[in-house]
Short mmCIF file of C-alpha atoms in Angstrom, two decimals:
data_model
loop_
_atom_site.label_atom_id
_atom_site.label_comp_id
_atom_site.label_asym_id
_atom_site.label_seq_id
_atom_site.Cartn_x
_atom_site.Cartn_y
_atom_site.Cartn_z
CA UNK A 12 22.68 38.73 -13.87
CA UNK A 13 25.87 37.88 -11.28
CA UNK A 14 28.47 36.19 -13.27
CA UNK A 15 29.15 34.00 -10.12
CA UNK A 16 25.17 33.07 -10.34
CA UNK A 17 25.27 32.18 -14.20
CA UNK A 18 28.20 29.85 -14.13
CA UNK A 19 26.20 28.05 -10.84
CA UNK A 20 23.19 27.75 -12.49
CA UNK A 21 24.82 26.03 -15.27
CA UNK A 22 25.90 23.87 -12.50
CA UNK A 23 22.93 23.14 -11.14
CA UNK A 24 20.77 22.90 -14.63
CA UNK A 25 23.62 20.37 -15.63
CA UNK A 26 25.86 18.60 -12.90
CA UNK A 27 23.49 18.80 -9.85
CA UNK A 28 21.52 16.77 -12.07
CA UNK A 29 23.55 14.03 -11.79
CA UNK A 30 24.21 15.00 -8.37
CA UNK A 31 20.65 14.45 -7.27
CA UNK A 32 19.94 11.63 -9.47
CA UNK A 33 23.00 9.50 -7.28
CA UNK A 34 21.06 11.33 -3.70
CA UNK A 35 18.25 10.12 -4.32
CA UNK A 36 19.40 6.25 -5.58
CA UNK A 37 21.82 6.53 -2.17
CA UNK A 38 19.26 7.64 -0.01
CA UNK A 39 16.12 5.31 -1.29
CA UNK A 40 16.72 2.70 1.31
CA UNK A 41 17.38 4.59 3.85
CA UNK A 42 15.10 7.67 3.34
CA UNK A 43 13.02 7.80 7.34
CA UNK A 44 9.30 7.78 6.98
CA UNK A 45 8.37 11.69 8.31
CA UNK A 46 6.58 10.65 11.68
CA UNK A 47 10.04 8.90 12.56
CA UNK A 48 11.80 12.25 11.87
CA UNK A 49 9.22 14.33 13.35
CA UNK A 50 9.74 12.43 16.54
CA UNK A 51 13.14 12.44 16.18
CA UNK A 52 12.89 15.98 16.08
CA UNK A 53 10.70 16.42 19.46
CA UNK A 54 12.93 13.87 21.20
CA UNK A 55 15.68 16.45 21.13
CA UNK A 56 14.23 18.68 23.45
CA UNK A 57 16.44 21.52 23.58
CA UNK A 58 18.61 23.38 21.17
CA UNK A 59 21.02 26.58 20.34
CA UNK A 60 19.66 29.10 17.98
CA UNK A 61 22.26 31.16 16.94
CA UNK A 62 21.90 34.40 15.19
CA UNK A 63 25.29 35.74 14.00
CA UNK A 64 25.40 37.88 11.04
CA UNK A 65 25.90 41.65 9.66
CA UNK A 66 22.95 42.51 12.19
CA UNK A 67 25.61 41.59 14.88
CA UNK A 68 27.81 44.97 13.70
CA UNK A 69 25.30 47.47 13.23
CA UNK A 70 22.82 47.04 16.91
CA UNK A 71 19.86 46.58 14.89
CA UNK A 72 17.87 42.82 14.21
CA UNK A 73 17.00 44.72 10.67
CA UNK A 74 20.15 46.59 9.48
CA UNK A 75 20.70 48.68 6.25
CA UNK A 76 20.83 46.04 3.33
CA UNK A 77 23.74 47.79 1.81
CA UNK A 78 25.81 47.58 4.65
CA UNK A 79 29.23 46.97 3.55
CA UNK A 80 30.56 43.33 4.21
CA UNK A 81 33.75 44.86 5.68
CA UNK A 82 32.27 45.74 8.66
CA UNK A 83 31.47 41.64 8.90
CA UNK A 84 35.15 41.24 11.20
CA UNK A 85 34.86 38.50 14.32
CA UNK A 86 38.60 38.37 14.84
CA UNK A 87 38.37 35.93 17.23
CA UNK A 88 35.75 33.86 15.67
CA UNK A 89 35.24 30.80 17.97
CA UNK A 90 32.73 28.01 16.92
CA UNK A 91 33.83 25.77 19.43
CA UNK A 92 33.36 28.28 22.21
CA UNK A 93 29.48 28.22 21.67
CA UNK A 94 29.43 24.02 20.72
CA UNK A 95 30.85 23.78 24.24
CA UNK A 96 28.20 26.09 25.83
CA UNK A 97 25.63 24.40 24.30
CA UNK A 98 26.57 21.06 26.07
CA UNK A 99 26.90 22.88 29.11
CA UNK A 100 23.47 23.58 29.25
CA UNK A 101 22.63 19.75 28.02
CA UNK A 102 21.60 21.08 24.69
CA UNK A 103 21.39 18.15 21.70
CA UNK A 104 21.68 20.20 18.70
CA UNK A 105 22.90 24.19 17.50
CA UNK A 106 21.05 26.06 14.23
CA UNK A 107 23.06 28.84 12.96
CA UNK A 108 21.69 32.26 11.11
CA UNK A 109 23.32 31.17 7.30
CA UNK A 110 21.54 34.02 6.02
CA UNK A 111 18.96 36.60 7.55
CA UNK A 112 16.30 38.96 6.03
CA UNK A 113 19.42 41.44 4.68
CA UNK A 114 20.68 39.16 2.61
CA UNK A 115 24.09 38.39 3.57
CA UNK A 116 25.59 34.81 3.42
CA UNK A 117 28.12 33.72 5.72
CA UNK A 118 28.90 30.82 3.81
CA UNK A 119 31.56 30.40 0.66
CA UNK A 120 28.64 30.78 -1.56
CA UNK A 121 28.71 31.15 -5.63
CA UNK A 122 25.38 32.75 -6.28
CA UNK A 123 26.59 36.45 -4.99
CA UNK A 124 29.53 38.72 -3.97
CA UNK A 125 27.50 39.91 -0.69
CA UNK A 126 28.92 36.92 1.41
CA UNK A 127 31.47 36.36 3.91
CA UNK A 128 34.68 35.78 1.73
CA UNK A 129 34.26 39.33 0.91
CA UNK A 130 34.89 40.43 4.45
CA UNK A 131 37.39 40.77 6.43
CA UNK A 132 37.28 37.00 7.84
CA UNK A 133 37.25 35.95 4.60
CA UNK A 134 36.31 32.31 6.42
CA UNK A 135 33.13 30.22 5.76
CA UNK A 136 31.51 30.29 9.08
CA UNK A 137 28.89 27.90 8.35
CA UNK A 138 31.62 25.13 7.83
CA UNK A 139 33.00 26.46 11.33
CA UNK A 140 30.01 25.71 13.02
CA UNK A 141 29.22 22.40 11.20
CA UNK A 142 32.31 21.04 12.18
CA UNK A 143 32.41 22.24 15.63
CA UNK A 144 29.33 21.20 16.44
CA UNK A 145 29.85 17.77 15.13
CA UNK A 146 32.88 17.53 16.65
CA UNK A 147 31.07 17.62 19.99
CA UNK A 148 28.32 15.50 19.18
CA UNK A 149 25.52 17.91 18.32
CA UNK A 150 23.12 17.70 15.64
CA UNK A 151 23.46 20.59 12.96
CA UNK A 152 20.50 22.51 11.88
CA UNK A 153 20.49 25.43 9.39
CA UNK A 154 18.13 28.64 9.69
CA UNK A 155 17.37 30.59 6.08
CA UNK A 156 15.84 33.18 5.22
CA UNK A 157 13.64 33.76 2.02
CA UNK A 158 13.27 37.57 2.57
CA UNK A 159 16.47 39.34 1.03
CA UNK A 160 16.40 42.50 1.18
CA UNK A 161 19.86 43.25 -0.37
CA UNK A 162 19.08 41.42 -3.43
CA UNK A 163 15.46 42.82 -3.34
CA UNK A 164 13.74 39.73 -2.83
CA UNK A 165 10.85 41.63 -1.28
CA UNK A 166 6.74 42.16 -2.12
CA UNK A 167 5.80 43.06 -5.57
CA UNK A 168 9.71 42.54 -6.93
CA UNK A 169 10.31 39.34 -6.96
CA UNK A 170 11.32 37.28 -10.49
CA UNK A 171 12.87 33.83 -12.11
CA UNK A 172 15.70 35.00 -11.00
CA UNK A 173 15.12 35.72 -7.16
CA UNK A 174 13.63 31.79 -7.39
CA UNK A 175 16.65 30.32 -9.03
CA UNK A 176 18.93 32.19 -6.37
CA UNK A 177 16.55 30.75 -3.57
CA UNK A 178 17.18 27.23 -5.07
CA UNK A 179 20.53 27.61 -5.83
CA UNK A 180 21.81 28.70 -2.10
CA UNK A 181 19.41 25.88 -0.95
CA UNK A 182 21.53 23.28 -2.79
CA UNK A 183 24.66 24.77 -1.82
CA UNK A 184 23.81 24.41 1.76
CA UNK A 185 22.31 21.06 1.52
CA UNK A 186 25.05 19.22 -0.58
CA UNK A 187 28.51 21.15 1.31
CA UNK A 188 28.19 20.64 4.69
CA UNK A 189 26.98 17.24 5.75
CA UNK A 190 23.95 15.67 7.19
CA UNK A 191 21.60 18.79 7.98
CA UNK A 192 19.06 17.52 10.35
CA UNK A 193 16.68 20.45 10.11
CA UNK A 194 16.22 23.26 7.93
CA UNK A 195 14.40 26.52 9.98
CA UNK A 196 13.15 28.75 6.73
CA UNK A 197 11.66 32.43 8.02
CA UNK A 198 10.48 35.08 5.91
CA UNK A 199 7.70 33.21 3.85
CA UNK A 200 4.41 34.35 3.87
CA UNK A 201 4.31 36.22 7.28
CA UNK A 202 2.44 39.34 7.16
CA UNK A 203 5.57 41.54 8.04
CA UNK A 204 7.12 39.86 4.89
CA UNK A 205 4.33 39.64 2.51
CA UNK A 206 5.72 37.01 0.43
CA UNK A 207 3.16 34.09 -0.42
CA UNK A 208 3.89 30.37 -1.07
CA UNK A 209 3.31 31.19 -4.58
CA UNK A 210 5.83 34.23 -5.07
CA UNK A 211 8.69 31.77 -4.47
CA UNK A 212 7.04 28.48 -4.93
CA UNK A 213 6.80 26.22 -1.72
CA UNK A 214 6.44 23.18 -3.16
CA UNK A 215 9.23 23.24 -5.44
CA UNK A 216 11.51 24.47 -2.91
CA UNK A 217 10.08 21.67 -0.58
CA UNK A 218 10.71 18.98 -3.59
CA UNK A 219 14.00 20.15 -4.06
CA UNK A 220 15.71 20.14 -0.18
CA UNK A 221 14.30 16.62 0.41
CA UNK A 222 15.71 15.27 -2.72
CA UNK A 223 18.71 16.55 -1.60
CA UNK A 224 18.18 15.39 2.01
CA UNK A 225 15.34 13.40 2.39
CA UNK A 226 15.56 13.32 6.05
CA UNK A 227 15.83 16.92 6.80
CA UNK A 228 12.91 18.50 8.27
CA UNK A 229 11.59 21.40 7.14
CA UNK A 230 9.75 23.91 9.36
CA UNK A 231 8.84 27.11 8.31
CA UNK A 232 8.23 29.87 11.05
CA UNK A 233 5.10 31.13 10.37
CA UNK A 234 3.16 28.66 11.77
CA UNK A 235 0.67 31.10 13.97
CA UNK A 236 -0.87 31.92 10.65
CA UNK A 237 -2.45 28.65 10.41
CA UNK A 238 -4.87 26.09 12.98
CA UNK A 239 -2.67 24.72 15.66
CA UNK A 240 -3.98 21.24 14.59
CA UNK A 241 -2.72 20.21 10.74
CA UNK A 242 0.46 20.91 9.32
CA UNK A 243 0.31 23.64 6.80
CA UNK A 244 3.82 24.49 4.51
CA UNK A 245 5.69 22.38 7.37
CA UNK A 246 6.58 19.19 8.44
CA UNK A 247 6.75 20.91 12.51
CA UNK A 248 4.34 23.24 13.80
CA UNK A 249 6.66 26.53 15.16
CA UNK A 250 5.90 29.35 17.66
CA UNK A 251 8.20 32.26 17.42
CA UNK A 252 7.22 33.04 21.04
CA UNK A 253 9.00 36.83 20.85
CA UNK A 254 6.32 37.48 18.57
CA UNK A 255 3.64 36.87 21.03
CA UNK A 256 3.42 33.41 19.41
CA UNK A 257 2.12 30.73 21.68
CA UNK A 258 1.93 26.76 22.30
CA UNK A 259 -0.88 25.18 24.29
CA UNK A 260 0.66 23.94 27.29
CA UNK A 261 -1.89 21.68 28.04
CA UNK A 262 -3.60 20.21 24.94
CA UNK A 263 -0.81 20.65 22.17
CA UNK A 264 -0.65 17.18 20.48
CA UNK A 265 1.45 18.53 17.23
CA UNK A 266 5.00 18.31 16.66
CA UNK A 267 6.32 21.71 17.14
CA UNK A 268 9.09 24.05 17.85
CA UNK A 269 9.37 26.93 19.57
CA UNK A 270 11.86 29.82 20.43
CA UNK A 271 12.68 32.61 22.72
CA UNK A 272 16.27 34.35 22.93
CA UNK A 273 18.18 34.41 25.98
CA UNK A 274 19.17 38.50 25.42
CA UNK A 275 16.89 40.93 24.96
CA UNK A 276 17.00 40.42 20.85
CA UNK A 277 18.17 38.23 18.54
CA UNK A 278 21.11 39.46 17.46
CA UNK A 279 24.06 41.03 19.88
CA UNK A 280 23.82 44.43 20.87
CA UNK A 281 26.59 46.71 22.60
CA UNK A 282 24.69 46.60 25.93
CA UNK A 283 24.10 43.03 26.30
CA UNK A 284 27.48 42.16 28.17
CA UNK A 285 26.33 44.38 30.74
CA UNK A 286 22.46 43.30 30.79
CA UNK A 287 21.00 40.74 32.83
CA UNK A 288 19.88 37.86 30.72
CA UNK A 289 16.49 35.50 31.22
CA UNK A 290 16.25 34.35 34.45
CA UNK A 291 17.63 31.09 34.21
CA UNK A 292 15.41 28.59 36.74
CA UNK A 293 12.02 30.64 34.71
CA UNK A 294 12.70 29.35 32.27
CA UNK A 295 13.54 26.11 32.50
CA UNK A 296 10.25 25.19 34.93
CA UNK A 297 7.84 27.76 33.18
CA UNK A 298 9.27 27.20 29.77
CA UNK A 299 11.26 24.19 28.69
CA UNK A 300 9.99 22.19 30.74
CA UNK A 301 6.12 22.48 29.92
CA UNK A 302 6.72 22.66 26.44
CA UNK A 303 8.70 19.55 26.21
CA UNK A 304 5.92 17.55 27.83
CA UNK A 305 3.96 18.70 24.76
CA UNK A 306 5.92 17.73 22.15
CA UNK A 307 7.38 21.13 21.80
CA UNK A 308 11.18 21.03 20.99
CA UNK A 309 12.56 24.26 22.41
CA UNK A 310 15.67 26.12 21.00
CA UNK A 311 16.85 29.39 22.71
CA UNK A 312 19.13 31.72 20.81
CA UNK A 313 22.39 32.82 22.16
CA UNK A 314 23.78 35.91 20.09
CA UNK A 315 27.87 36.22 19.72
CA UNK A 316 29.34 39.44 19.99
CA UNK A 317 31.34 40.96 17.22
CA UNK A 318 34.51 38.92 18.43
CA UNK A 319 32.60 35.90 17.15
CA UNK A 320 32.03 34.97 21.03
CA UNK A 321 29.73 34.53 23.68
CA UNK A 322 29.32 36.96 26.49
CA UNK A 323 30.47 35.65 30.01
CA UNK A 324 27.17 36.28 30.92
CA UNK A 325 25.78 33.88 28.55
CA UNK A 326 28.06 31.37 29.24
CA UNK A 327 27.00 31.31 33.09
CA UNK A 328 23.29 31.21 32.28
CA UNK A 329 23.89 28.43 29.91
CA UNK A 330 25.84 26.83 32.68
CA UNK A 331 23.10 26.96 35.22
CA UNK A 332 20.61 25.61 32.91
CA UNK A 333 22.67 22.73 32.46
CA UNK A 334 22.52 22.36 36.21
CA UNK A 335 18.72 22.71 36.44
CA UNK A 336 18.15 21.08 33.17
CA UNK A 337 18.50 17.33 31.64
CA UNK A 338 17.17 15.77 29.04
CA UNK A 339 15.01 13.14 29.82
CA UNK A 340 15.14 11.03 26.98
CA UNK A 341 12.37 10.03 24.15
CA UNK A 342 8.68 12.09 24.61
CA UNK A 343 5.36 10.10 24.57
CA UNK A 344 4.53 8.45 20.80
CA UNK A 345 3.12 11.02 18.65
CA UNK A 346 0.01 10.57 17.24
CA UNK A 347 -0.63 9.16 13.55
CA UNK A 348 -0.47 12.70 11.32
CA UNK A 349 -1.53 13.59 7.89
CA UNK A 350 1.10 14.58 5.78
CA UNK A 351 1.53 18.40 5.74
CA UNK A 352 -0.09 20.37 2.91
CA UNK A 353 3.26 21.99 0.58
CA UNK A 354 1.06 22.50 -2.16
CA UNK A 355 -0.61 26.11 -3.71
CA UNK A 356 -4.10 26.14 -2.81
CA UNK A 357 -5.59 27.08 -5.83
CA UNK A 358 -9.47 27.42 -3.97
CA UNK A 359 -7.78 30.95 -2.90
CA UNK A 360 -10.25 34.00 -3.56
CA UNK A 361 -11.86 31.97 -6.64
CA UNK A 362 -15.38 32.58 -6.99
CA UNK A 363 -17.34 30.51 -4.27
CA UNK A 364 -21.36 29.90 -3.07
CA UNK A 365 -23.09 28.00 -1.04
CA UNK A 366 -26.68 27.62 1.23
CA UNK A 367 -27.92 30.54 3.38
CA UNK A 368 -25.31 32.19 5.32
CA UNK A 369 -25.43 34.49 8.49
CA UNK A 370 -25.34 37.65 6.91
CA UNK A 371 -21.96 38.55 8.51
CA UNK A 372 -20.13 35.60 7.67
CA UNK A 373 -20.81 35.33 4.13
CA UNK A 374 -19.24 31.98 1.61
CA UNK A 375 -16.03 34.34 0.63
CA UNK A 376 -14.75 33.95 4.00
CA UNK A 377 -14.07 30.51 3.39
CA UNK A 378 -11.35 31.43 1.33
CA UNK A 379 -9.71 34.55 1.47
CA UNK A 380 -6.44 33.24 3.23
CA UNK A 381 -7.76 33.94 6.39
CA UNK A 382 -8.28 31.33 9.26
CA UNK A 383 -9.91 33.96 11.70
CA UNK A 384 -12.75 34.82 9.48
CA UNK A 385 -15.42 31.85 8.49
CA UNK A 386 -17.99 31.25 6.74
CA UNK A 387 -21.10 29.95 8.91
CA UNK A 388 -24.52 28.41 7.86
CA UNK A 389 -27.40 29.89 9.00
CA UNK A 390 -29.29 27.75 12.21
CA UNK A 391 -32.34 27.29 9.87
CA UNK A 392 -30.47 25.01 6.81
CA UNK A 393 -30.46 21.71 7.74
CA UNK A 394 -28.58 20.43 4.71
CA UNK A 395 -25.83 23.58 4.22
CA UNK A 396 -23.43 22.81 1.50
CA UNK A 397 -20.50 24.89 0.41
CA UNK A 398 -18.73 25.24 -3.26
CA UNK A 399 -15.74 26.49 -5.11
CA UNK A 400 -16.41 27.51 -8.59
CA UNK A 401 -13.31 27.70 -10.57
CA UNK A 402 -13.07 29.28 -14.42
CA UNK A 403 -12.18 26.29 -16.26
CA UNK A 404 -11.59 22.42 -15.55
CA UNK A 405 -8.51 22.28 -13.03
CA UNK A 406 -6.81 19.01 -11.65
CA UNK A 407 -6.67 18.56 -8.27
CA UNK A 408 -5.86 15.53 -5.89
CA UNK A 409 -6.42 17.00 -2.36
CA UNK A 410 -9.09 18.95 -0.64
CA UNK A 411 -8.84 20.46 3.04
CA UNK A 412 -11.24 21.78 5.04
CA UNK A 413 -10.10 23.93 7.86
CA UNK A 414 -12.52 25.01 11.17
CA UNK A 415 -12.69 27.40 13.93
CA UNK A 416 -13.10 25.08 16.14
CA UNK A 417 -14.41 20.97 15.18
CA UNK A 418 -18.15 20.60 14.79
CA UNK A 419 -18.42 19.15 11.14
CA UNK A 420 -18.55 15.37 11.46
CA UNK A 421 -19.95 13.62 8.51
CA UNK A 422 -19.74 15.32 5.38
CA UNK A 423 -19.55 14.72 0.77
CA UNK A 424 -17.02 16.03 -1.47
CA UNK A 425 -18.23 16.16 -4.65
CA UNK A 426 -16.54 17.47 -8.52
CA UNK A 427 -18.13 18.79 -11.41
CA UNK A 428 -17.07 17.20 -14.53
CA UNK A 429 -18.76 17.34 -17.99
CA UNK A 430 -21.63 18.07 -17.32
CA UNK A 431 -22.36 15.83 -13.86
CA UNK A 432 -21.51 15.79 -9.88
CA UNK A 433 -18.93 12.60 -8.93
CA UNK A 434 -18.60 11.39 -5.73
CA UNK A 435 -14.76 12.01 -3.73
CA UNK A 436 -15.66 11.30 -0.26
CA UNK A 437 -18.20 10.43 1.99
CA UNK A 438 -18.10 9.82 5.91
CA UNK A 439 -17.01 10.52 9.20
CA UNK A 440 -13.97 13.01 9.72
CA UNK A 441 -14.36 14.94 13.27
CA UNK A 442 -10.90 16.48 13.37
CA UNK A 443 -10.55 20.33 12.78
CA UNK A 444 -8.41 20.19 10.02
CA UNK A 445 -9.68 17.81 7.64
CA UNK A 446 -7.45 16.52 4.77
CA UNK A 447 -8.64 14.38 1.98
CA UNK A 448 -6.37 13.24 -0.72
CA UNK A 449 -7.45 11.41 -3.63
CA UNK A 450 -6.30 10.28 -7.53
CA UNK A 451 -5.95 13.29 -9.74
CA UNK A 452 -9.63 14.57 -10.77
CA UNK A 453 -10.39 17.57 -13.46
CA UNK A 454 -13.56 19.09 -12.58
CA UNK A 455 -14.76 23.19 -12.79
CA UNK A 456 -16.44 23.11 -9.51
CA UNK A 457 -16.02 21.52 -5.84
CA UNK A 458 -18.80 20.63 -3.32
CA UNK A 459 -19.05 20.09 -0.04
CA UNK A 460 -22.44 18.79 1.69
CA UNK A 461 -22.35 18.60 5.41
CA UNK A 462 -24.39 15.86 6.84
CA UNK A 463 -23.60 16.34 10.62
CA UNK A 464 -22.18 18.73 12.71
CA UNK A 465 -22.92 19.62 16.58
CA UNK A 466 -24.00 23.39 16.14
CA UNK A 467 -23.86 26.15 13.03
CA UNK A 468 -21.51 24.39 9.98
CA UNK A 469 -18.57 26.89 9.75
CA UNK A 470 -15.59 26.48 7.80
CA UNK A 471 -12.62 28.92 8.30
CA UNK A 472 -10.51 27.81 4.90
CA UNK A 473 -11.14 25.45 2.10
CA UNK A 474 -8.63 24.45 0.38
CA UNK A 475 -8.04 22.75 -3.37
CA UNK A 476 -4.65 21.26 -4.27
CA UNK A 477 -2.76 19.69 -7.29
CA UNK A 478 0.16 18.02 -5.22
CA UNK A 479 3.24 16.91 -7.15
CA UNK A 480 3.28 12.72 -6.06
#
């Protein structure tokens, strides 16, 4: 193992202690319930991504992992430069790139030797940008990614130590640089990374940035995966709209981000300074706009070059959406949420059965991890019922039930436990994601009896839980 990573986990198993014991007694009073921050969130509006990193030297978003950190040179690194263009264009907070699927950090950080003081600038860029921005009165957000492909944090290689080096940058980026209002996390359990919530553990990585900011949100960018309505391994619902990723603009009711960049990739290439950029009015009345009156927060990224500046054309689009665009203060009240689900769902391809199916859409469909296959009761049941059969008693404390679209109304949750079926819930729950959370149980089966529904019972996921509270 990295000498540098040894001595900081020593750090972490014995002084962060401390450390996050004296967060958490700081923060208790004034820790912000999460529909507060989630509105917060939406109320900004608009915001800078900013994706600066060893992609920005080689003219590829995906560069060779074991590119050399010398080529890493902006010798006229300016963080102030791109704070200022982001208030030109009205902007209320930036996000900067502090590590992207490659696995370089561009912060001063202990846990490896494939970071920014071993480059040329030999500079901690994310303090740059922290300070920058702060000094001209925008919010700071952090973007991280759990793929690392440098350090082979990839499918069917991952270990302790990839998960102690996940929690260990975490800290370091959560306790050095000030408040952190958001933390954007990419890489996790989208099908071009292939790296589940279980591989590196969601919850505890979730458990572990809110104790050492409990009022940083947390999205994580594959939200298309899951239903647009819920909050699943989240606290904002996010459209990466690039990837063909898209926000209802007329019935969204979710907190939720989305992003586009202004170039023609996310990182700078040699041709941008001579390419035309979005056109600027677009998308400000077919983008920002619309999504903003649907609680979307939009943030558009703006690449630097390999100066460590923006292109002039850049800075004049930015300036003419400042002209076009303004924001308007608070959005409408969101509505009263469930608390996302952080949790593994341990209902995942266990051994399930239930009434008479159609043939084609058969009880494993409820959960293989897929929301765009369901199972569906056959027309002729009229009291379908569905049921998890696990290998052994399990706890469990939540249950979710997940639909194509809402038609189960009134429905039972029931446990197995020594021997007998005990009640969980029964009654009325119309919404498409259902969540039910309850006191710890150990049972060796789940049921679910649906009592109403307004055509065919279908459920696209069920989900069983064990949350940490």
């Amino acid at each position: 193992m990295n000498k540098k990573l040894i001595i900081f986990l020593l750090f972490l198993a014995f002084g962060h202690q401390c450390y996050t014991v004296n967060a958490q007694n700081s923060s208790a009073k004034t820790q912000t319930p999460l529909s507060q921050l989630q509105q917060q969130f939406v109320d900004l509006r608009f915001g800078m991504f900013i994706h600066f990193n060893i992609p920005t030297y080689m003219n590829q978003d995906w560069p060779d992992p074991d590119a050399s950190p010398a080529i890493f040179n902006p010798t006229k690194l300016n963080c102030d430069q791109w704070a200022k263009a982001a208030k030109s264009a009205n902007m209320s907070y930036g996000c900067l790139t502090t590590k992207h699927h490659s696995g370089f950090c561009i912060w001063d950080t202990k846990t490896t030797d494939y970071n920014v003081m071993n480059s040329p600038l030999k500079k901690d860029v994310v303090k740059e940008f922290t300070d920058a921005f702060r000094k001209n009165g925008l919010k700071v957000m952090l973007y991280y990614s759990i793929l690392d492909t440098h350090h082979r944090l990839r499918p069917n290689m991952i270990n302790r130590k990839h998960i102690d080096m996940v929690k260990a940058q975490i800290t370091e980026l959560l306790s050095n640089y000030g408040e952190i209002s958001a933390l954007i996390i990419d890489g996790w359990d989208a099908p071009w990374s292939r790296i589940s919530y279980d591989d590196i553990p969601f919850e505890d990585i979730y458990k572990l940035i809110k104790s050492l900011q409990p009022n940083c949100v947390l999205m994580d960018l594959n939200g298309a995966k899951y239903p647009t309505e819920g909050l699943y391994y989240s606290d904002i619902k996010t459209y990466e709209m690039g990837a063909g990723q898209r926000i209802s603009k007329e019935s969204n009711h979710m907190p939720a981000l989305a992003c586009l960049p202004l170039q023609k990739a996310w990182f700078w290439k040699t041709t941008f300074p001579n390419e035309p950029v979005k056109d600027v009015a677009k998308l400000v009345n077919e983008t920002i706009i619309p999504l903003n009156n649907v609680d979307c927060n939009f943030i558009l990224n703006v690449a630097p070059n390999r100066d460590g500046l923006f292109d002039d054309n850049a800075l004049a689009a930015l300036k003419e959406i400042g002209k076009l665009w303004h924001n308007e203060g608070p959005v409408k009240k969101l509505p009263e949420l469930d608390a996302p689900i952080i949790s593994s769902n341990i209902a995942k391809k266990q051994p399930s059965s239930s009434s008479w199916a159609d043939d084609s859409n058969i009880m494993d469909q409820a959960n293989d991890d897929d929301f765009t296959t369901s199972w569906i009761s056959n027309p002729t049941v009229e009291k379908p019922w569905y049921e998890i059969n696990f290998d052994r008693d399990k706890a469990f404390n939540a249950i979710s039930i997940a639909e194509e679209k809402a038609n189960i109304s009134n429905y039972r949750l029931e446990y197995f436990a020594n021997g007998v079926w005990k009640p969980l819930f029964n009654g009325e729950n119309s919404k498409r994601v259902k969540v039910n959370r309850f006191d710890r149980v150990w049972g060796s089966k789940v049921r679910m009896w649906i009592d109403k529904s307004d055509h065919q019972a279908s459920i696209a996921e069920f989900g069983v839980y064990d949350e940490q509270r």
